[in-house]
mmCIF file with all atom_site columns, C-alpha atoms in Angstrom:
data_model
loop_
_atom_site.group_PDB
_atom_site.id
_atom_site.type_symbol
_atom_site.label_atom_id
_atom_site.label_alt_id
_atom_site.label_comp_id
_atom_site.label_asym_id
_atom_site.label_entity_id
_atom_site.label_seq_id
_atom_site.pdbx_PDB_ins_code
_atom_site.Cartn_x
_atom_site.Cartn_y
_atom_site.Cartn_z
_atom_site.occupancy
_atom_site.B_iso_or_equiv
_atom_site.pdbx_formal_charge
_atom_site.auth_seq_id
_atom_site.auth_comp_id
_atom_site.auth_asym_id
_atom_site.auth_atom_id
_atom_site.pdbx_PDB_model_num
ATOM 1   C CA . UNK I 1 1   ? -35.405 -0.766  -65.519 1.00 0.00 ? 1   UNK I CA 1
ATOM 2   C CA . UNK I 1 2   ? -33.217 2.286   -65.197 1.00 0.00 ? 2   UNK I CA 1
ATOM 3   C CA . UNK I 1 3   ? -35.601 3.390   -62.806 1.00 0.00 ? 3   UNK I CA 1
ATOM 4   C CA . UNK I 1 4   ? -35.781 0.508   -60.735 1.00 0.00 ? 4   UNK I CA 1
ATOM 5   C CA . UNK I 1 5   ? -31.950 0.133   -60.378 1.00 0.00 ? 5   UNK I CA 1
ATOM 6   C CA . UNK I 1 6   ? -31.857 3.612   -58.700 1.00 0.00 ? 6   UNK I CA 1
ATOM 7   C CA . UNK I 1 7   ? -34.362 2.903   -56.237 1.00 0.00 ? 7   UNK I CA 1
ATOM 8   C CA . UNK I 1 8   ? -32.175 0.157   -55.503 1.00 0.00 ? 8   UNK I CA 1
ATOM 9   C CA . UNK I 1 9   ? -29.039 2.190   -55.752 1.00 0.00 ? 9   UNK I CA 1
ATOM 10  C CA . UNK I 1 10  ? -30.885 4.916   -53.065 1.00 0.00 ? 10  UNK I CA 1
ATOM 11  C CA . UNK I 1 11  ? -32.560 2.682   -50.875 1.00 0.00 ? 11  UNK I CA 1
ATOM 12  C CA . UNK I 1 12  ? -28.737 0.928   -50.201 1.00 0.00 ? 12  UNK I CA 1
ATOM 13  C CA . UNK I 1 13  ? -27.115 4.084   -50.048 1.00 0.00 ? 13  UNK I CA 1
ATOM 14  C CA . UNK I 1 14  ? -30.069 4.726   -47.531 1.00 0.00 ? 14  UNK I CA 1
ATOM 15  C CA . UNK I 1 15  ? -28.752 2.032   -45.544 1.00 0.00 ? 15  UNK I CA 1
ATOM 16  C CA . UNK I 1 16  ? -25.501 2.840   -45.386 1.00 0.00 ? 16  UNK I CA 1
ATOM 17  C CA . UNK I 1 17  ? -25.965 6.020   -44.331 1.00 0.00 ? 17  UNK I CA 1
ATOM 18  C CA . UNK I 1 18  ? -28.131 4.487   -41.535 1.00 0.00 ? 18  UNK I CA 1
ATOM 19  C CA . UNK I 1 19  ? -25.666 2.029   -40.366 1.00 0.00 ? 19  UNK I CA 1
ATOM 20  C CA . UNK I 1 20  ? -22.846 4.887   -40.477 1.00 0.00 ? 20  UNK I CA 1
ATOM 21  C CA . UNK I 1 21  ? -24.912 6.748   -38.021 1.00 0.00 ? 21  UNK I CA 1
ATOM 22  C CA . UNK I 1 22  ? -25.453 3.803   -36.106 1.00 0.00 ? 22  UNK I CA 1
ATOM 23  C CA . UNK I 1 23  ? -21.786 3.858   -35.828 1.00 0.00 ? 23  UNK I CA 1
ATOM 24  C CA . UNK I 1 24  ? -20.989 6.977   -34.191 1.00 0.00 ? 24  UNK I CA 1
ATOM 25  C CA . UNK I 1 25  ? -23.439 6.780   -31.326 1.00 0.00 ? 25  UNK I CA 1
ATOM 26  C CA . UNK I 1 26  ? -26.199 7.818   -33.511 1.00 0.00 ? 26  UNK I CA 1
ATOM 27  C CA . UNK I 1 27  ? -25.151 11.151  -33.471 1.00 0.00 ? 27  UNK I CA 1
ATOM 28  C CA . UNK I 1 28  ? -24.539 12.701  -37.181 1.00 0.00 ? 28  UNK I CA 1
ATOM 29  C CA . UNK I 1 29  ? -22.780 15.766  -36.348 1.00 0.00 ? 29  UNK I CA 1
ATOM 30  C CA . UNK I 1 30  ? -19.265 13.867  -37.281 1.00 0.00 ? 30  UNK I CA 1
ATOM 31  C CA . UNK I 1 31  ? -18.361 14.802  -33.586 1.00 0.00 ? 31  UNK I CA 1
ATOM 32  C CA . UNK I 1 32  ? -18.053 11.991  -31.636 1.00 0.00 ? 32  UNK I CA 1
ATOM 33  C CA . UNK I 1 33  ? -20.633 10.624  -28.945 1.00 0.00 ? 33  UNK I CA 1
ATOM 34  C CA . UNK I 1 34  ? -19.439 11.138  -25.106 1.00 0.00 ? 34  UNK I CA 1
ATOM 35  C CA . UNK I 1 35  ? -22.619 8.327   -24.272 1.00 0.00 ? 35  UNK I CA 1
ATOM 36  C CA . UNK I 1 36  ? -21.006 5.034   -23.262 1.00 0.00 ? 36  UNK I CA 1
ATOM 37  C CA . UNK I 1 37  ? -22.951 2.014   -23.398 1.00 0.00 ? 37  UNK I CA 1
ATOM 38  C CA . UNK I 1 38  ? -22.171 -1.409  -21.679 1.00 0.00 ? 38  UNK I CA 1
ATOM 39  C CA . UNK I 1 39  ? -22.545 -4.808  -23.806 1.00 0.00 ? 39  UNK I CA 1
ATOM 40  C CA . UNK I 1 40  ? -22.276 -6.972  -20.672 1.00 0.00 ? 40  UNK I CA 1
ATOM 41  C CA . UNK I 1 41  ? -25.416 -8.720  -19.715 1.00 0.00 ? 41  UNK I CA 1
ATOM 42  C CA . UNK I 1 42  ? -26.850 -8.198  -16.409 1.00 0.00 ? 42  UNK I CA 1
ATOM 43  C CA . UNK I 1 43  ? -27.487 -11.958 -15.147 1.00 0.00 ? 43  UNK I CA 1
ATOM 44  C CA . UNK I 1 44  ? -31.303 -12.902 -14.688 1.00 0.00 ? 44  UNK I CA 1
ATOM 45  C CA . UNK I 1 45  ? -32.086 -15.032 -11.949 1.00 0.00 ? 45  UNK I CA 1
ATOM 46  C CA . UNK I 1 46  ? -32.389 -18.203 -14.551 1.00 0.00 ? 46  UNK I CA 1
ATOM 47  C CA . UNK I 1 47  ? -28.461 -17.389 -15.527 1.00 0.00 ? 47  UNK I CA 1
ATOM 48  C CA . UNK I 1 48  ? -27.030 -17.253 -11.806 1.00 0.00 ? 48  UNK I CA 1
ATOM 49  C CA . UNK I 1 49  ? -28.899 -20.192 -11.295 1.00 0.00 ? 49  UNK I CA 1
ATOM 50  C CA . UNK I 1 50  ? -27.250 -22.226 -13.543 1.00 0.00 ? 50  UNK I CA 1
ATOM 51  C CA . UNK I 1 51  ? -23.791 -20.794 -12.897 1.00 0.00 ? 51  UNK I CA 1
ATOM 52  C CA . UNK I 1 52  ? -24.236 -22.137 -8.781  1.00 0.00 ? 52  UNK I CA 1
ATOM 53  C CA . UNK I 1 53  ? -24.863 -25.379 -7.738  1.00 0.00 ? 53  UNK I CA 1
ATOM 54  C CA . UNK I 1 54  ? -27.598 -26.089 -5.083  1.00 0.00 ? 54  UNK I CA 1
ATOM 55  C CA . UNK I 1 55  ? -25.983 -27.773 -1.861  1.00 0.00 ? 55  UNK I CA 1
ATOM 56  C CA . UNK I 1 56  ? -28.502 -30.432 -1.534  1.00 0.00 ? 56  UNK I CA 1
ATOM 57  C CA . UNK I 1 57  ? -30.092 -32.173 -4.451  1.00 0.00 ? 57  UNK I CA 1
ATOM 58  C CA . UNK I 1 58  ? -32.558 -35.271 -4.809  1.00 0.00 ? 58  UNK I CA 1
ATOM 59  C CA . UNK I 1 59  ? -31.889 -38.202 -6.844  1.00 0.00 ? 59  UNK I CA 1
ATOM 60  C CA . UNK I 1 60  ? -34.828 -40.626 -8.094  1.00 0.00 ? 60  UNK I CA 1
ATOM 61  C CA . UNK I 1 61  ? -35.080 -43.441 -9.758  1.00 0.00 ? 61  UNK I CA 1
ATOM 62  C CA . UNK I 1 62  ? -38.349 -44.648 -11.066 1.00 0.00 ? 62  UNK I CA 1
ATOM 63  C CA . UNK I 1 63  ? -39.576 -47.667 -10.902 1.00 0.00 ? 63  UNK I CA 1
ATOM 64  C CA . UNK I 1 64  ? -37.444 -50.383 -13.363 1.00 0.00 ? 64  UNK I CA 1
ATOM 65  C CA . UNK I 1 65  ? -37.962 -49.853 -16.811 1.00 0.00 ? 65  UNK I CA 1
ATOM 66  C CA . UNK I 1 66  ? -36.563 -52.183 -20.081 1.00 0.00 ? 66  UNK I CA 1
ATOM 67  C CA . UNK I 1 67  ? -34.576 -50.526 -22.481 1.00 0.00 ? 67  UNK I CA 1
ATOM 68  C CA . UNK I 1 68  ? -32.353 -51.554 -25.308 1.00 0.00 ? 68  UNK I CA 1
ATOM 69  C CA . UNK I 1 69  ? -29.339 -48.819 -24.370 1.00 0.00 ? 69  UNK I CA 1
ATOM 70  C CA . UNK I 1 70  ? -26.379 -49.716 -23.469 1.00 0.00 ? 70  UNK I CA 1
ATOM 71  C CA . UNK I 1 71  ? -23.413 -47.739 -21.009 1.00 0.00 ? 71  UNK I CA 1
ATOM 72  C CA . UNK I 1 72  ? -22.037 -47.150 -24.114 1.00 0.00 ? 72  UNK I CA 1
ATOM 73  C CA . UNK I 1 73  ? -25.682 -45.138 -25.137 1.00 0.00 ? 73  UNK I CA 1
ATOM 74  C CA . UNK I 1 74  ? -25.405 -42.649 -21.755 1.00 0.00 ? 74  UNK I CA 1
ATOM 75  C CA . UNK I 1 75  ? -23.549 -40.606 -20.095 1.00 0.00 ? 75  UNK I CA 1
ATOM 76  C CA . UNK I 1 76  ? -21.658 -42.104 -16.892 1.00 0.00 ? 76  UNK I CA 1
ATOM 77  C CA . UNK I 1 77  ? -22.913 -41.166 -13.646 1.00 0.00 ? 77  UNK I CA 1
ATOM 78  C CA . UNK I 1 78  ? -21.076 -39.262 -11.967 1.00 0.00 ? 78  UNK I CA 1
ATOM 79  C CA . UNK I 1 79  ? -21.702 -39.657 -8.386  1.00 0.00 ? 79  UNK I CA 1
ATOM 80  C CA . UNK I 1 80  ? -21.383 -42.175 -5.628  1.00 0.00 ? 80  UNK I CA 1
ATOM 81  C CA . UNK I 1 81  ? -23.270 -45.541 -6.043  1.00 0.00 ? 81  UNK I CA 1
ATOM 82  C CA . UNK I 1 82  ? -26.509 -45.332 -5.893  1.00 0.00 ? 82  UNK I CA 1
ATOM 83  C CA . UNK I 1 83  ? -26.935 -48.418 -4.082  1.00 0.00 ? 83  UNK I CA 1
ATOM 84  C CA . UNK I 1 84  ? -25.302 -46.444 -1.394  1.00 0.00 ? 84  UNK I CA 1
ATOM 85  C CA . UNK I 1 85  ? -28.247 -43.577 -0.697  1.00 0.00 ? 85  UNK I CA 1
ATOM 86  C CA . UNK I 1 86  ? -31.513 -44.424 -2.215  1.00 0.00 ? 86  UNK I CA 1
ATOM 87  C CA . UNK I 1 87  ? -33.972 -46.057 -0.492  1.00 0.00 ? 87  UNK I CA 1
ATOM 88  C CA . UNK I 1 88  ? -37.234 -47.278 -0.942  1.00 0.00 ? 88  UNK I CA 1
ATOM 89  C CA . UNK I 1 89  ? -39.567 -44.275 -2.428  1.00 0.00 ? 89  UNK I CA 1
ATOM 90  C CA . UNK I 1 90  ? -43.545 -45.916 -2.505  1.00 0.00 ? 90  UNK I CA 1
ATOM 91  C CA . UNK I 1 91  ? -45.405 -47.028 -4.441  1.00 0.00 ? 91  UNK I CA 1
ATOM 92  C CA . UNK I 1 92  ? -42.510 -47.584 -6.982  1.00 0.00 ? 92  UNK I CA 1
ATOM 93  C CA . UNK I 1 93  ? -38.840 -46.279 -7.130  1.00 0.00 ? 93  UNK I CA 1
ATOM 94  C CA . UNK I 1 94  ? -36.201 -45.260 -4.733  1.00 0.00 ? 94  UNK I CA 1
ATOM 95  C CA . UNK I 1 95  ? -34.685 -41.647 -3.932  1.00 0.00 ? 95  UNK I CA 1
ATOM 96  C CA . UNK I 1 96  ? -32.355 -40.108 -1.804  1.00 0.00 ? 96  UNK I CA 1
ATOM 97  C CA . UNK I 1 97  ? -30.537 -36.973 -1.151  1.00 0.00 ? 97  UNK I CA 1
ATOM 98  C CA . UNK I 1 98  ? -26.484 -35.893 -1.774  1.00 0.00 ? 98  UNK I CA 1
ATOM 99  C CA . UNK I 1 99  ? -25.288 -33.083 -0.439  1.00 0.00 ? 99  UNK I CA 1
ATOM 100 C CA . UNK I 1 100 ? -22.187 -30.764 -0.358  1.00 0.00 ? 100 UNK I CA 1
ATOM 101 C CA . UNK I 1 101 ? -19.520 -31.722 -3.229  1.00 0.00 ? 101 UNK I CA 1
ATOM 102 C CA . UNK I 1 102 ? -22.151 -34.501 -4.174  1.00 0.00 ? 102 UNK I CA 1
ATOM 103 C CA . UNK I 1 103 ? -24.888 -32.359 -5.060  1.00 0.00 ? 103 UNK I CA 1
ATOM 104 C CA . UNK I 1 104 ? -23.353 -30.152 -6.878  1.00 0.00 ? 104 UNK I CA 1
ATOM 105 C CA . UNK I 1 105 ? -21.592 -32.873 -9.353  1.00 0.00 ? 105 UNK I CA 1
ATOM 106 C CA . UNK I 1 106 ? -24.851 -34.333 -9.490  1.00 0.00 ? 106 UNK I CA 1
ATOM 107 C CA . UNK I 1 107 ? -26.249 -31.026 -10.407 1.00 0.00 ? 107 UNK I CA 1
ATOM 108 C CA . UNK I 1 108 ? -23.593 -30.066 -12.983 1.00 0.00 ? 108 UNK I CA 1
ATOM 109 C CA . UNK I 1 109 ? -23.666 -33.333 -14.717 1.00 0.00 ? 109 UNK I CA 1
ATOM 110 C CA . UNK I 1 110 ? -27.397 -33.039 -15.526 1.00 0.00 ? 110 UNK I CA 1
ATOM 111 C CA . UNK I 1 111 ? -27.162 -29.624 -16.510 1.00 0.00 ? 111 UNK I CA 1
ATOM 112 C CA . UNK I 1 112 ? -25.138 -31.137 -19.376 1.00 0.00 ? 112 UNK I CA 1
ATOM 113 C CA . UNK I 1 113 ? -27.637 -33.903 -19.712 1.00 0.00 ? 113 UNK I CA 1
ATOM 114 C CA . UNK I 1 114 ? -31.244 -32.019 -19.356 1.00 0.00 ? 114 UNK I CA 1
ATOM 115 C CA . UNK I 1 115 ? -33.306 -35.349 -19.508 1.00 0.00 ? 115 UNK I CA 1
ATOM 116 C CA . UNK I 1 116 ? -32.501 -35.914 -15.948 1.00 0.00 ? 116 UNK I CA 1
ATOM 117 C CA . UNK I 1 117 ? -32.617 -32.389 -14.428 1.00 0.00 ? 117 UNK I CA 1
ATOM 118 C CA . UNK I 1 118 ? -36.505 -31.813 -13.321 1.00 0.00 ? 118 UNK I CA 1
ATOM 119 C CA . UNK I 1 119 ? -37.425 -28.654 -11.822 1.00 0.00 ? 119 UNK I CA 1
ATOM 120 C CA . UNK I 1 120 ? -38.528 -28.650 -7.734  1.00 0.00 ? 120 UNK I CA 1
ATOM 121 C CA . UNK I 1 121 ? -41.365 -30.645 -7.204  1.00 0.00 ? 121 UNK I CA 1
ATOM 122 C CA . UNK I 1 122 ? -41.850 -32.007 -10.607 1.00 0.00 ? 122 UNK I CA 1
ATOM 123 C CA . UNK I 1 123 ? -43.151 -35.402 -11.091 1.00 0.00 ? 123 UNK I CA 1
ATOM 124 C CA . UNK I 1 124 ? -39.933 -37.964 -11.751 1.00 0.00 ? 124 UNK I CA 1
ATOM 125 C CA . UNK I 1 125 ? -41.197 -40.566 -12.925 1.00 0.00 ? 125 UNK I CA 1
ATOM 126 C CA . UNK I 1 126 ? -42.066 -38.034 -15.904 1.00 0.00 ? 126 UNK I CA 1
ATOM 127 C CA . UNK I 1 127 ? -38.607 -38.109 -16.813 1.00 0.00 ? 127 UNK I CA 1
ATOM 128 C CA . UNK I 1 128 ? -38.158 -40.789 -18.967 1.00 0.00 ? 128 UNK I CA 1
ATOM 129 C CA . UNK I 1 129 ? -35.044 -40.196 -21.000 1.00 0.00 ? 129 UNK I CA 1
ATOM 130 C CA . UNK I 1 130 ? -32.501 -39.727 -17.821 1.00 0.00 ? 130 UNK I CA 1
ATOM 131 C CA . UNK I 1 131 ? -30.550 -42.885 -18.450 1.00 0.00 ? 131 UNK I CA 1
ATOM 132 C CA . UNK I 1 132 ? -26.725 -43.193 -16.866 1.00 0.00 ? 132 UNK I CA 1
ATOM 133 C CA . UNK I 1 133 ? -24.170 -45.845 -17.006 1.00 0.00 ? 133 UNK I CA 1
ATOM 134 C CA . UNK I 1 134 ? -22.828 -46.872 -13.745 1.00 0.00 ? 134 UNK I CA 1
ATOM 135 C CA . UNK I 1 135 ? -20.638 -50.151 -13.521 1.00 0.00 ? 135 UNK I CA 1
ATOM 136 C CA . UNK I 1 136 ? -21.355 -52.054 -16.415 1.00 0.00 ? 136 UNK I CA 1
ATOM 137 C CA . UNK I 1 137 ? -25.386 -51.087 -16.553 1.00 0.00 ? 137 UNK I CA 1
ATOM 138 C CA . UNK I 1 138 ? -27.845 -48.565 -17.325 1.00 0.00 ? 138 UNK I CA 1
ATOM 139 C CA . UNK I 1 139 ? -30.022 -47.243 -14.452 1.00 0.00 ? 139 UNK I CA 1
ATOM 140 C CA . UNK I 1 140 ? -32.419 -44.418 -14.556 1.00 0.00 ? 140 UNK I CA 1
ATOM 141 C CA . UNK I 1 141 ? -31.588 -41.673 -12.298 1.00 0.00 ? 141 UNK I CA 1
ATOM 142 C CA . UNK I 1 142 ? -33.437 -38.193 -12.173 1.00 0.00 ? 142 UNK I CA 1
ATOM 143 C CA . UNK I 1 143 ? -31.904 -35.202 -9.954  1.00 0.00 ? 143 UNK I CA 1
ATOM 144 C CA . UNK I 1 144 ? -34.215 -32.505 -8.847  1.00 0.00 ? 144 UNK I CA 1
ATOM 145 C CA . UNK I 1 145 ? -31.854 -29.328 -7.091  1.00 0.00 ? 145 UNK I CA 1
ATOM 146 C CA . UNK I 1 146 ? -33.372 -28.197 -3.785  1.00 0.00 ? 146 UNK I CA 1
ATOM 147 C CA . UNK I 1 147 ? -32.723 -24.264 -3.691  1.00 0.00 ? 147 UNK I CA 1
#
């Protein structure tokens, strides 16, 4: 037991002593390092997408579907009525395109609701959980950013 409790006792001071030297630039000369490292990210193309807002997006909803939420269930769309842009989109559906301050509120609101963002040329009607409340009912509504 005694023996055990020192291999314990030297494996932690092990540790420490790692971690100390971890500390100091990795150097364990006790002078300090003159190596500077940065702990800001560099931004991947994924990141700066997310942080801009594409100036044109398309909005689609699929053909009618039943479902027992309510407006209280969703989030509220946030952009003009959609009676307003979409049109007919064959064989079932409608879609139509915002742009300028449109898109991108569009755009930001489903980034905060990821059922109803679908990447470029994606298949909406795939999108079955991108449910908004707009004046008193629940629509489906799928945006899809054009970059």
């Amino acid at each position: 037991m005694i023996k055990r409790y020192a291999t314990a006792v030297g494996a932690g001071l092990a540790g420490i002593a790692l971690l100390a030297g971890c500390g100091n630039g990795g150097s364990s000369s006790g002078t300090p390092s003159t190596e500077t490292t940065s702990t800001e990210a560099t931004p991947t193309s994924e990141t700066t997408n997310e942080r801009t807002a594409p100036d044109r997006v398309i909005v689609y909803q699929p053909g009618l579907i039943d479902t027992y939420l309510t407006v209280d269930d969703v989030p509220a769309w946030p952009g003009p009525d959609p009676s307003e842009f979409l049109q007919p989109n064959p064989p079932s559906g409608m879609s139509g395109t915002l742009t300028g301050p449109e898109a991108q509120v569009a755009y930001e609101a489903a980034l905060d609701h990821p059922d109803a963002l679908i990447e470029e040329g994606a298949d909406p009607d795939n999108a079955t959980a991108a449910f908004w409340g707009f004046e008193g009912i629940v629509l489906l509504l799928v945006v899809e950013p054009q970059w």
